[in-house]
XYZ file of C-alpha atoms in Angstrom:
281
model
C 104.319 60.732 136.169
C 101.443 61.191 133.805
C 99.984 63.797 131.550
C 97.039 64.284 129.238
C 95.685 61.019 127.940
C 96.933 59.117 130.996
C 100.522 58.730 129.831
C 102.459 57.074 132.629
C 106.183 57.232 133.106
C 106.532 55.073 136.192
C 108.061 51.633 136.435
C 108.031 48.960 139.107
C 110.949 46.844 140.251
C 110.115 43.580 141.959
C 112.846 42.152 144.155
C 112.863 38.494 145.155
C 115.399 36.288 146.874
C 115.459 32.852 148.467
C 117.117 34.518 151.458
C 115.092 36.735 153.785
C 115.911 40.380 153.169
C 117.652 42.263 155.952
C 115.315 44.340 158.112
C 117.845 47.163 158.046
C 117.861 47.335 154.231
C 117.139 50.730 152.783
C 115.084 49.229 149.981
C 111.883 49.143 152.026
C 110.245 48.788 155.378
C 108.966 45.201 155.450
C 112.060 43.597 156.959
C 112.393 39.829 156.686
C 110.303 39.574 153.513
C 111.542 37.695 150.461
C 109.682 39.908 147.988
C 109.722 43.694 147.754
C 108.203 46.099 145.242
C 109.674 49.524 144.580
C 108.605 52.175 142.078
C 110.751 54.608 140.118
C 109.514 57.624 138.148
C 111.370 59.401 135.369
C 111.129 63.101 134.437
C 109.147 64.425 131.498
C 111.269 64.898 128.393
C 111.250 65.601 124.672
C 107.842 65.112 123.098
C 106.052 65.276 126.453
C 107.488 68.696 127.261
C 106.778 69.999 123.761
C 103.158 68.886 124.059
C 102.767 70.648 127.416
C 102.253 67.524 129.502
C 101.953 68.105 133.209
C 103.486 66.248 136.118
C 100.798 64.501 138.152
C 102.725 61.788 140.016
C 104.680 62.856 143.095
C 106.903 60.653 145.236
C 107.077 60.812 149.024
C 110.370 58.942 149.287
C 110.499 59.017 153.099
C 107.124 57.287 153.466
C 107.378 55.102 150.354
C 104.204 56.633 148.900
C 103.391 57.518 145.289
C 100.781 60.277 145.044
C 98.686 60.379 141.856
C 97.142 63.809 141.290
C 94.062 64.235 139.087
C 94.921 66.423 136.053
C 93.432 69.872 136.544
C 92.019 68.883 139.934
C 92.462 70.360 143.387
C 94.957 69.213 146.016
C 92.289 66.874 147.405
C 91.875 65.082 144.085
C 94.607 62.514 144.527
C 95.200 58.876 145.384
C 98.051 57.480 147.448
C 99.808 54.181 146.739
C 102.238 52.685 149.257
C 105.210 50.526 148.239
C 108.301 49.155 149.946
C 110.167 52.142 148.493
C 109.675 54.851 145.862
C 112.270 56.799 143.892
C 111.666 60.149 142.213
C 113.415 61.575 139.151
C 116.311 62.872 141.256
C 117.601 59.405 142.197
C 120.773 58.395 140.373
C 121.440 54.996 138.842
C 123.968 54.285 141.599
C 121.445 55.150 144.333
C 118.840 52.891 142.731
C 121.377 50.053 142.705
C 122.366 50.611 146.339
C 118.790 50.854 147.599
C 117.031 48.298 145.403
C 119.532 45.720 144.121
C 122.679 45.569 146.239
C 121.276 43.329 148.950
C 120.061 40.751 146.448
C 123.416 40.703 144.639
C 125.091 40.157 148.023
C 122.740 37.250 148.772
C 123.686 35.613 145.456
C 127.342 35.771 146.525
C 126.257 33.894 149.669
C 124.774 31.073 147.588
C 121.128 32.155 147.343
C 118.989 32.761 144.279
C 117.674 36.252 143.601
C 115.518 37.941 140.970
C 115.011 41.563 139.993
C 112.489 42.427 137.302
C 111.261 45.690 135.848
C 107.635 46.189 134.832
C 105.892 49.193 133.314
C 104.466 50.855 130.233
C 106.604 51.375 127.153
C 108.830 54.424 127.535
C 108.766 54.257 131.338
C 112.509 53.620 131.537
C 112.698 49.895 132.329
C 115.620 49.146 130.029
C 117.323 52.359 131.161
C 117.138 51.143 134.756
C 118.210 47.581 133.959
C 121.014 48.189 131.442
C 121.449 51.926 130.937
C 121.943 53.652 127.554
C 124.204 51.962 125.013
C 127.677 53.555 125.036
C 126.441 56.011 127.673
C 128.517 57.614 130.442
C 129.548 55.530 133.439
C 127.103 57.249 135.788
C 124.217 56.103 133.542
C 125.052 52.399 133.852
C 122.056 50.302 134.870
C 121.549 47.565 137.431
C 123.046 44.836 135.240
C 126.510 46.354 134.645
C 126.633 47.543 138.257
C 125.860 44.003 139.415
C 128.677 42.682 137.199
C 131.107 45.125 138.774
C 130.021 44.282 142.324
C 130.269 40.519 141.777
C 133.794 40.615 140.391
C 134.868 43.174 142.979
C 133.754 40.729 145.673
C 135.629 37.890 143.982
C 138.848 39.927 143.851
C 138.586 40.614 147.584
C 137.934 36.994 148.551
C 140.492 34.516 149.796
C 142.730 32.972 147.165
C 141.749 29.584 148.603
C 138.208 30.028 147.241
C 137.758 29.281 143.555
C 135.011 30.903 141.505
C 133.214 30.084 138.281
C 130.913 32.753 136.828
C 128.604 32.088 133.876
C 126.217 34.323 131.961
C 123.121 33.365 129.966
C 120.683 35.608 128.123
C 117.291 34.697 126.686
C 114.179 36.446 125.458
C 110.522 35.441 125.268
C 109.036 36.816 122.045
C 105.561 35.857 120.772
C 105.524 33.056 123.357
C 108.756 31.617 121.949
C 111.988 31.308 123.947
C 115.131 32.439 122.132
C 118.769 32.160 123.160
C 120.241 35.629 122.624
C 123.802 34.272 122.840
C 123.273 31.562 120.252
C 124.757 31.633 116.753
C 121.124 31.499 115.616
C 119.257 33.767 118.086
C 115.934 33.448 116.208
C 115.779 29.689 116.718
C 113.129 28.512 119.172
C 114.327 26.873 122.400
C 112.528 24.185 124.376
C 111.379 24.514 127.980
C 111.968 21.353 130.010
C 111.187 20.176 133.529
C 113.804 18.176 135.441
C 112.539 16.120 138.434
C 115.286 17.395 140.750
C 116.497 20.747 139.392
C 113.130 22.024 138.115
C 112.294 24.008 134.983
C 115.126 24.827 132.566
C 115.720 25.839 128.940
C 117.245 23.033 126.894
C 120.661 23.821 125.334
C 120.670 27.406 126.625
C 124.117 28.960 126.176
C 126.106 29.554 129.356
C 129.218 31.638 128.727
C 132.039 31.433 131.262
C 133.328 34.923 132.077
C 136.392 35.973 134.046
C 136.009 39.754 134.230
C 133.567 42.655 134.121
C 134.600 43.427 130.551
C 133.840 39.886 129.396
C 130.419 39.993 131.076
C 129.676 43.362 129.453
C 130.547 41.817 126.084
C 128.060 39.013 126.737
C 125.391 41.595 127.592
C 126.161 43.652 124.477
C 125.907 40.568 122.264
C 122.506 39.691 123.683
C 121.173 43.248 123.424
C 122.177 43.304 119.760
C 120.036 40.219 119.122
C 117.033 41.318 121.173
C 113.732 42.118 119.447
C 112.866 45.823 119.483
C 110.335 47.966 117.632
C 108.958 51.470 117.474
C 105.788 52.637 119.211
C 104.258 56.095 119.393
C 105.728 56.421 122.890
C 109.164 54.880 122.400
C 111.170 54.670 119.185
C 113.262 51.739 120.444
C 110.785 49.864 122.626
C 111.699 46.359 123.783
C 109.142 44.034 122.223
C 110.136 40.951 124.206
C 110.676 39.852 127.779
C 114.364 39.233 128.483
C 116.144 37.392 131.296
C 119.858 37.758 131.973
C 121.082 35.009 134.303
C 124.325 35.173 136.263
C 125.426 31.962 137.977
C 128.166 32.189 140.614
C 129.772 28.932 141.786
C 132.206 28.952 144.697
C 134.431 26.119 145.860
C 136.219 26.506 149.164
C 137.677 24.388 151.939
C 135.422 24.097 154.978
C 136.337 23.672 158.634
C 136.172 19.917 158.086
C 138.988 20.145 155.563
C 136.695 19.098 152.737
C 135.823 21.069 149.611
C 132.376 22.634 149.555
C 130.546 24.056 146.545
C 128.071 26.919 146.870
C 125.958 28.135 143.939
C 123.925 31.332 143.651
C 121.969 32.607 140.672
C 120.887 36.163 139.853
C 118.022 36.618 137.389
C 117.607 40.102 135.888
C 114.293 40.412 134.045
C 113.359 43.257 131.707
C 109.713 42.863 130.723
C 108.264 44.165 127.468
C 106.115 47.305 127.685
C 102.804 46.576 129.396
C 100.534 48.088 126.759
C 98.745 47.353 123.535
C 101.244 48.200 120.849
C 98.457 49.196 118.404
C 97.252 51.844 120.882
C 100.646 53.446 121.546
């Protein structure tokens, strides 16, 4: 959505996995692709309504098209943008999770790596989509807590012969510095390293072993408390840093050969800082 002055209230979710996405997935039409882009729009509220802002972005959810209408223009004055999927203001948090995130979380349980990141202007609702409001009702939970619940629900339903180890890490990138949000000193700068076999990693990044949804939620809450936020003209509590919450799921089970086999999947949940000049908003 947008109003006078070009205020946008849309956000994009990019979905990526090392496993090809199922062609029957509801989160888009390009079956077999490893990357999908979906767009969510929030309703006007508060200051926008009081200032008489008008709705100029309309979602055609069936066709995956976002229609941008020119303010004060005729029905012909519009531009169409096609994505893998679009969600209007009527979509619930649960529906967003089912349509945009569930398949990637499932692929992580199968030993693949997956990433979901939210991008958009400050106030668009990125953090609302990713984490939900602090101490909010259950139906307002974001993609992160819903992913926690789904992972541990899957573990509970698995064979007792399969052993699991789940770890959570949380970092932010603020002013081009990497910070460990779970560290005893979250403002201390971390080093980025490159390992010849495992690739790029953050040196000494905390990895907390968790055994339940509640423990994972506590890890998330601790990191959110340490994250850098600030006020802008568009959002009183805008996230001023990029954050990455990493969930690593290790499974050890006995194969048909009678030997133990280890399978590791990692889910990266990225909440980018508002894509705007802070001085202008």
